[in-house]
GROMACS .gro file of N, CA, C and O in nm:
model
  348
    1MET      N    1   3.976  -6.860   5.537
    1MET     CA    2   4.067  -6.903   5.435
    1MET      C    3   3.995  -7.003   5.346
    1MET      O    4   3.958  -7.110   5.389
    2LYS      N    5   3.972  -6.966   5.223
    2LYS     CA    6   3.899  -7.050   5.131
    2LYS      C    7   3.990  -7.160   5.075
    2LYS      O    8   4.105  -7.136   5.045
    3SER      N    9   3.936  -7.278   5.063
    3SER     CA   10   4.012  -7.389   5.009
    3SER      C   11   3.993  -7.394   4.859
    3SER      O   12   3.881  -7.389   4.809
    4SER      N   13   4.101  -7.400   4.784
    4SER     CA   14   4.090  -7.410   4.640
    4SER      C   15   4.094  -7.556   4.593
    4SER      O   16   4.075  -7.585   4.477
    5ALA      N   17   4.119  -7.646   4.686
    5ALA     CA   18   4.124  -7.788   4.651
    5ALA      C   19   3.983  -7.838   4.620
    5ALA      O   20   3.888  -7.801   4.687
    6PRO      N   21   3.969  -7.920   4.517
    6PRO     CA   22   3.837  -7.973   4.485
    6PRO      C   23   3.790  -8.071   4.592
    6PRO      O   24   3.870  -8.123   4.669
    7CYS      N   25   3.662  -8.093   4.595
    7CYS     CA   26   3.605  -8.189   4.689
    7CYS      C   27   3.664  -8.327   4.659
    7CYS      O   28   3.690  -8.362   4.544
    8TRP      N   29   3.682  -8.406   4.762
    8TRP     CA   30   3.747  -8.537   4.745
    8TRP      C   31   3.659  -8.636   4.671
    8TRP      O   32   3.707  -8.735   4.618
    9CYS      N   33   3.530  -8.613   4.666
    9CYS     CA   34   3.443  -8.711   4.602
    9CYS      C   35   3.421  -8.676   4.454
    9CYS      O   36   3.432  -8.563   4.414
   10TYR      N   37   3.392  -8.773   4.375
   10TYR     CA   38   3.368  -8.755   4.232
   10TYR      C   39   3.256  -8.848   4.190
   10TYR      O   40   3.216  -8.936   4.264
   11VAL      N   41   3.205  -8.830   4.070
   11VAL     CA   42   3.095  -8.913   4.019
   11VAL      C   43   3.151  -9.021   3.929
   11VAL      O   44   3.187  -8.996   3.815
   12PRO      N   45   3.160  -9.144   3.979
   12PRO     CA   46   3.211  -9.252   3.895
   12PRO      C   47   3.107  -9.302   3.794
   12PRO      O   48   3.143  -9.353   3.690
   13ALA      N   49   2.980  -9.287   3.827
   13ALA     CA   50   2.874  -9.335   3.737
   13ALA      C   51   2.745  -9.262   3.770
   13ALA      O   52   2.727  -9.211   3.880
   14ILE      N   53   2.655  -9.257   3.675
   14ILE     CA   54   2.528  -9.187   3.692
   14ILE      C   55   2.448  -9.237   3.813
   14ILE      O   56   2.393  -9.156   3.886
   15PRO      N   57   2.439  -9.368   3.842
   15PRO     CA   58   2.361  -9.412   3.957
   15PRO      C   59   2.411  -9.354   4.091
   15PRO      O   60   2.336  -9.345   4.186
   16ASN      N   61   2.537  -9.316   4.096
   16ASN     CA   62   2.591  -9.261   4.219
   16ASN      C   63   2.582  -9.109   4.227
   16ASN      O   64   2.631  -9.049   4.321
   17ALA      N   65   2.519  -9.047   4.129
   17ALA     CA   66   2.514  -8.902   4.124
   17ALA      C   67   2.442  -8.842   4.245
   17ALA      O   68   2.486  -8.741   4.299
   18ALA      N   69   2.334  -8.904   4.290
   18ALA     CA   70   2.260  -8.849   4.405
   18ALA      C   71   2.346  -8.848   4.531
   18ALA      O   72   2.347  -8.750   4.605
   19SER      N   73   2.420  -8.954   4.554
   19SER     CA   74   2.505  -8.956   4.673
   19SER      C   75   2.620  -8.857   4.658
   19SER      O   76   2.663  -8.795   4.756
   20TRP      N   77   2.667  -8.836   4.536
   20TRP     CA   78   2.773  -8.738   4.513
   20TRP      C   79   2.724  -8.598   4.544
   20TRP      O   80   2.792  -8.520   4.611
   21VAL      N   81   2.603  -8.564   4.498
   21VAL     CA   82   2.547  -8.431   4.522
   21VAL      C   83   2.530  -8.409   4.672
   21VAL      O   84   2.567  -8.304   4.724
   22LYS      N   85   2.479  -8.509   4.743
   22LYS     CA   86   2.459  -8.495   4.887
   22LYS      C   87   2.593  -8.475   4.958
   22LYS      O   88   2.609  -8.387   5.041
   23CYS      N   89   2.690  -8.554   4.923
   23CYS     CA   90   2.822  -8.547   4.986
   23CYS      C   91   2.892  -8.416   4.954
   23CYS      O   92   2.937  -8.344   5.043
   24CYS      N   93   2.902  -8.382   4.829
   24CYS     CA   94   2.981  -8.267   4.788
   24CYS      C   95   2.914  -8.134   4.816
   24CYS      O   96   2.983  -8.036   4.842
   25SER      N   97   2.783  -8.128   4.812
   25SER     CA   98   2.719  -8.001   4.846
   25SER      C   99   2.739  -7.970   4.994
   25SER      O  100   2.765  -7.856   5.031
   26THR      N  101   2.733  -8.070   5.079
   26THR     CA  102   2.759  -8.050   5.222
   26THR      C  103   2.904  -8.009   5.243
   26THR      O  104   2.933  -7.916   5.318
   27CYS      N  105   2.995  -8.075   5.176
   27CYS     CA  106   3.137  -8.043   5.184
   27CYS      C  107   3.160  -7.899   5.141
   27CYS      O  108   3.229  -7.822   5.208
   28TRP      N  109   3.103  -7.859   5.030
   28TRP     CA  110   3.120  -7.724   4.977
   28TRP      C  111   3.063  -7.620   5.073
   28TRP      O  112   3.126  -7.518   5.100
   29LEU      N  113   2.943  -7.647   5.126
   29LEU     CA  114   2.881  -7.551   5.218
   29LEU      C  115   2.965  -7.530   5.343
   29LEU      O  116   2.976  -7.418   5.393
   30LYS      N  117   3.025  -7.634   5.395
   30LYS     CA  118   3.103  -7.621   5.518
   30LYS      C  119   3.239  -7.558   5.496
   30LYS      O  120   3.290  -7.489   5.583
   31LYS      N  121   3.300  -7.583   5.381
   31LYS     CA  122   3.437  -7.539   5.359
   31LYS      C  123   3.451  -7.413   5.274
   31LYS      O  124   3.550  -7.341   5.288
   32ASN      N  125   3.357  -7.385   5.186
   32ASN     CA  126   3.377  -7.277   5.089
   32ASN      C  127   3.273  -7.166   5.094
   32ASN      O  128   3.300  -7.058   5.043
   33HIS      N  129   3.156  -7.190   5.148
   33HIS     CA  130   3.048  -7.092   5.142
   33HIS      C  131   3.048  -7.003   5.265
   33HIS      O  132   3.022  -7.048   5.376
   34ALA      N  133   3.077  -6.875   5.246
   34ALA     CA  134   3.074  -6.779   5.356
   34ALA      C  135   2.928  -6.748   5.388
   34ALA      O  136   2.852  -6.706   5.301
   35GLN      N  137   2.889  -6.767   5.512
   35GLN     CA  138   2.749  -6.755   5.551
   35GLN      C  139   2.726  -6.626   5.629
   35GLN      O  140   2.801  -6.592   5.720
   36SER      N  141   2.620  -6.555   5.593
   36SER     CA  142   2.591  -6.425   5.655
   36SER      C  143   2.559  -6.438   5.804
   36SER      O  144   2.592  -6.349   5.882
   37ALA      N  145   2.498  -6.547   5.845
   37ALA     CA  146   2.461  -6.563   5.987
   37ALA      C  147   2.583  -6.571   6.078
   37ALA      O  148   2.574  -6.541   6.197
   38ILE      N  149   2.697  -6.610   6.022
   38ILE     CA  150   2.820  -6.614   6.102
   38ILE      C  151   2.920  -6.512   6.049
   38ILE      O  152   3.040  -6.535   6.043
   39ARG      N  153   2.867  -6.397   6.008
   39ARG     CA  154   2.944  -6.280   5.967
   39ARG      C  155   3.035  -6.307   5.846
   39ARG      O  156   3.149  -6.266   5.843
   40PHE      N  157   2.981  -6.375   5.749
   40PHE     CA  158   3.050  -6.399   5.622
   40PHE      C  159   3.181  -6.475   5.638
   40PHE      O  160   3.281  -6.445   5.573
   41ALA      N  161   3.179  -6.571   5.725
   41ALA     CA  162   3.289  -6.667   5.739
   41ALA      C  163   3.231  -6.804   5.704
   41ALA      O  164   3.110  -6.821   5.697
   42THR      N  165   3.316  -6.899   5.680
   42THR     CA  166   3.268  -7.035   5.655
   42THR      C  167   3.260  -7.109   5.788
   42THR      O  168   3.332  -7.075   5.883
   43PRO      N  169   3.175  -7.210   5.798
   43PRO     CA  170   3.171  -7.290   5.921
   43PRO      C  171   3.308  -7.350   5.955
   43PRO      O  172   3.347  -7.355   6.071
   44ALA      N  173   3.382  -7.392   5.852
   44ALA     CA  174   3.515  -7.449   5.877
   44ALA      C  175   3.609  -7.346   5.940
   44ALA      O  176   3.686  -7.378   6.030
   45GLU      N  177   3.601  -7.220   5.894
   45GLU     CA  178   3.684  -7.114   5.952
   45GLU      C  179   3.646  -7.089   6.098
   45GLU      O  180   3.734  -7.070   6.183
   46CYS      N  181   3.517  -7.092   6.127
   46CYS     CA  182   3.472  -7.071   6.265
   46CYS      C  183   3.519  -7.184   6.356
   46CYS      O  184   3.569  -7.159   6.465
   47HIS      N  185   3.504  -7.306   6.311
   47HIS     CA  186   3.545  -7.420   6.392
   47HIS      C  187   3.697  -7.422   6.414
   47HIS      O  188   3.744  -7.468   6.518
   48ALA      N  189   3.772  -7.371   6.317
   48ALA     CA  190   3.917  -7.367   6.330
   48ALA      C  191   3.965  -7.244   6.408
   48ALA      O  192   4.083  -7.231   6.434
   49GLY      N  193   3.872  -7.154   6.442
   49GLY     CA  194   3.909  -7.034   6.516
   49GLY      C  195   3.972  -6.926   6.430
   49GLY      O  196   4.037  -6.835   6.481
   50LEU      N  197   3.952  -6.933   6.299
   50LEU     CA  198   4.011  -6.836   6.208
   50LEU      C  199   3.921  -6.717   6.180
   50LEU      O  200   3.965  -6.620   6.118
   51ASN      N  201   3.798  -6.722   6.226
   51ASN     CA  202   3.702  -6.619   6.190
   51ASN      C  203   3.733  -6.483   6.253
   51ASN      O  204   3.708  -6.380   6.193
   52ALA      N  205   3.793  -6.478   6.372
   52ALA     CA  206   3.822  -6.349   6.436
   52ALA      C  207   3.922  -6.269   6.352
   52ALA      O  208   3.902  -6.148   6.331
   53ALA      N  209   4.027  -6.332   6.304
   53ALA     CA  210   4.125  -6.262   6.220
   53ALA      C  211   4.062  -6.218   6.088
   53ALA      O  212   4.088  -6.107   6.040
   54LEU      N  213   3.979  -6.303   6.031
   54LEU     CA  214   3.912  -6.270   5.906
   54LEU      C  215   3.820  -6.150   5.924
   54LEU      O  216   3.818  -6.057   5.843
   55LEU      N  217   3.746  -6.150   6.033
   55LEU     CA  218   3.653  -6.040   6.059
   55LEU      C  219   3.728  -5.910   6.088
   55LEU      O  220   3.681  -5.802   6.054
   56HIS      N  221   3.844  -5.920   6.150
   56HIS     CA  222   3.926  -5.801   6.173
   56HIS      C  223   3.967  -5.739   6.039
   56HIS      O  224   3.970  -5.617   6.024
   57LYS      N  225   3.997  -5.822   5.941
   57LYS     CA  226   4.030  -5.773   5.807
   57LYS      C  227   3.910  -5.703   5.744
   57LYS      O  228   3.924  -5.601   5.678
   58HIS      N  229   3.790  -5.758   5.766
   58HIS     CA  230   3.668  -5.695   5.714
   58HIS      C  231   3.652  -5.555   5.771
   58HIS      O  232   3.616  -5.462   5.700
   59VAL      N  233   3.677  -5.539   5.900
   59VAL     CA  234   3.666  -5.408   5.964
   59VAL      C  235   3.760  -5.309   5.895
   59VAL      O  236   3.720  -5.197   5.861
   60ASN      N  237   3.885  -5.349   5.874
   60ASN     CA  238   3.982  -5.261   5.810
   60ASN      C  239   3.940  -5.222   5.668
   60ASN      O  240   3.951  -5.106   5.630
   61VAL      N  241   3.891  -5.318   5.592
   61VAL     CA  242   3.848  -5.291   5.455
   61VAL      C  243   3.730  -5.194   5.454
   61VAL      O  244   3.728  -5.096   5.377
   62TYR      N  245   3.631  -5.216   5.540
   62TYR     CA  246   3.513  -5.130   5.542
   62TYR      C  247   3.546  -4.990   5.592
   62TYR      O  248   3.494  -4.891   5.542
   63GLU      N  249   3.633  -4.979   5.691
   63GLU     CA  250   3.672  -4.847   5.741
   63GLU      C  251   3.750  -4.769   5.635
   63GLU      O  252   3.732  -4.649   5.619
   64ALA      N  253   3.838  -4.837   5.561
   64ALA     CA  254   3.912  -4.771   5.453
   64ALA      C  255   3.817  -4.723   5.344
   64ALA      O  256   3.832  -4.613   5.291
   65ALA      N  257   3.718  -4.806   5.310
   65ALA     CA  258   3.620  -4.768   5.208
   65ALA      C  259   3.537  -4.649   5.255
   65ALA      O  260   3.504  -4.559   5.177
   66LYS      N  261   3.507  -4.646   5.383
   66LYS     CA  262   3.429  -4.535   5.440
   66LYS      C  263   3.508  -4.405   5.433
   66LYS      O  264   3.453  -4.298   5.406
   67LYS      N  265   3.640  -4.412   5.456
   67LYS     CA  266   3.724  -4.292   5.448
   67LYS      C  267   3.739  -4.243   5.304
   67LYS      O  268   3.745  -4.124   5.278
   68ARG      N  269   3.747  -4.337   5.209
   68ARG     CA  270   3.761  -4.300   5.069
   68ARG      C  271   3.634  -4.236   5.013
   68ARG      O  272   3.640  -4.145   4.931
   69HIS      N  273   3.519  -4.286   5.055
   69HIS     CA  274   3.390  -4.238   5.003
   69HIS      C  275   3.293  -4.213   5.119
   69HIS      O  276   3.198  -4.290   5.139
   70PRO      N  277   3.313  -4.106   5.195
   70PRO     CA  278   3.229  -4.084   5.313
   70PRO      C  279   3.081  -4.063   5.282
   70PRO      O  280   2.996  -4.102   5.362
   71LYS      N  281   3.049  -4.007   5.168
   71LYS     CA  282   2.908  -3.986   5.134
   71LYS      C  283   2.839  -4.118   5.101
   71LYS      O  284   2.722  -4.137   5.127
   72ARG      N  285   2.914  -4.208   5.040
   72ARG     CA  286   2.858  -4.337   5.001
   72ARG      C  287   2.837  -4.427   5.123
   72ARG      O  288   2.748  -4.510   5.126
   73ARG      N  289   2.921  -4.411   5.223
   73ARG     CA  290   2.915  -4.497   5.342
   73ARG      C  291   2.897  -4.410   5.466
   73ARG      O  292   2.985  -4.401   5.549
   74SER      N  293   2.782  -4.346   5.476
   74SER     CA  294   2.760  -4.249   5.583
   74SER      C  295   2.720  -4.314   5.716
   74SER      O  296   2.746  -4.260   5.822
   75GLY      N  297   2.659  -4.431   5.712
   75GLY     CA  298   2.612  -4.495   5.834
   75GLY      C  299   2.719  -4.581   5.900
   75GLY      O  300   2.835  -4.584   5.858
   76ALA      N  301   2.678  -4.648   6.003
   76ALA     CA  302   2.769  -4.739   6.073
   76ALA      C  303   2.797  -4.861   5.986
   76ALA      O  304   2.714  -4.900   5.905
   77THR      N  305   2.914  -4.918   6.003
   77THR     CA  306   2.945  -5.040   5.928
   77THR      C  307   2.875  -5.158   5.994
   77THR      O  308   2.823  -5.149   6.104
   78GLN      N  309   2.880  -5.267   5.925
   78GLN     CA  310   2.817  -5.391   5.971
   78GLN      C  311   2.882  -5.441   6.101
   78GLN      O  312   2.998  -5.409   6.129
   79ASN      N  313   2.809  -5.518   6.176
   79ASN     CA  314   2.864  -5.579   6.298
   79ASN      C  315   2.962  -5.689   6.256
   79ASN      O  316   2.923  -5.791   6.201
   80TRP      N  317   3.090  -5.668   6.286
   80TRP     CA  318   3.192  -5.764   6.248
   80TRP      C  319   3.247  -5.836   6.370
   80TRP      O  320   3.357  -5.891   6.366
   81GLN      N  321   3.173  -5.841   6.478
   81GLN     CA  322   3.215  -5.917   6.596
   81GLN      C  323   3.196  -6.065   6.569
   81GLN      O  324   3.093  -6.105   6.514
   82PRO      N  325   3.290  -6.148   6.608
   82PRO     CA  326   3.275  -6.293   6.584
   82PRO      C  327   3.152  -6.351   6.655
   82PRO      O  328   3.120  -6.310   6.765
   83VAL      N  329   3.087  -6.442   6.589
   83VAL     CA  330   2.975  -6.515   6.650
   83VAL      C  331   3.037  -6.622   6.738
   83VAL      O  332   3.118  -6.702   6.693
   84ARG      N  333   3.001  -6.625   6.864
   84ARG     CA  334   3.063  -6.718   6.958
   84ARG      C  335   2.990  -6.853   6.964
   84ARG      O  336   3.052  -6.954   6.985
   85VAL      N  337   2.860  -6.850   6.949
   85VAL     CA  338   2.782  -6.973   6.958
   85VAL      C  339   2.709  -6.993   6.826
   85VAL      O  340   2.636  -6.906   6.780
   86PHE      N  341   2.733  -7.105   6.763
   86PHE     CA  342   2.662  -7.139   6.641
   86PHE      C  343   2.649  -7.290   6.635
   86PHE      O  344   2.717  -7.362   6.704
   87ILE      N  345   2.557  -7.333   6.550
   87ILE     CA  346   2.530  -7.477   6.540
   87ILE      C  347   2.592  -7.530   6.413
   87ILE      O  348   2.589  -7.473   6.312
   0.00000   0.00000   0.00000
């Protein structure tokens, strides 16, 4: 579940820009960026236990696409099993 809320930090002045980039890029990566190593879920979704339901939706979407265009999607679909151990 992607968060549409902006990051809580903002840039009050140019001298604080470096700390803002460090803070907000980390915040964005954890909450909004779906990472391929954890099956295109965000770290926040994995930590909250939401990734299994999300991955189940991916299976349904890919299987439906495979039925609509069997020649285009002839091989096996991607591994959509939840990653159990991650750092």
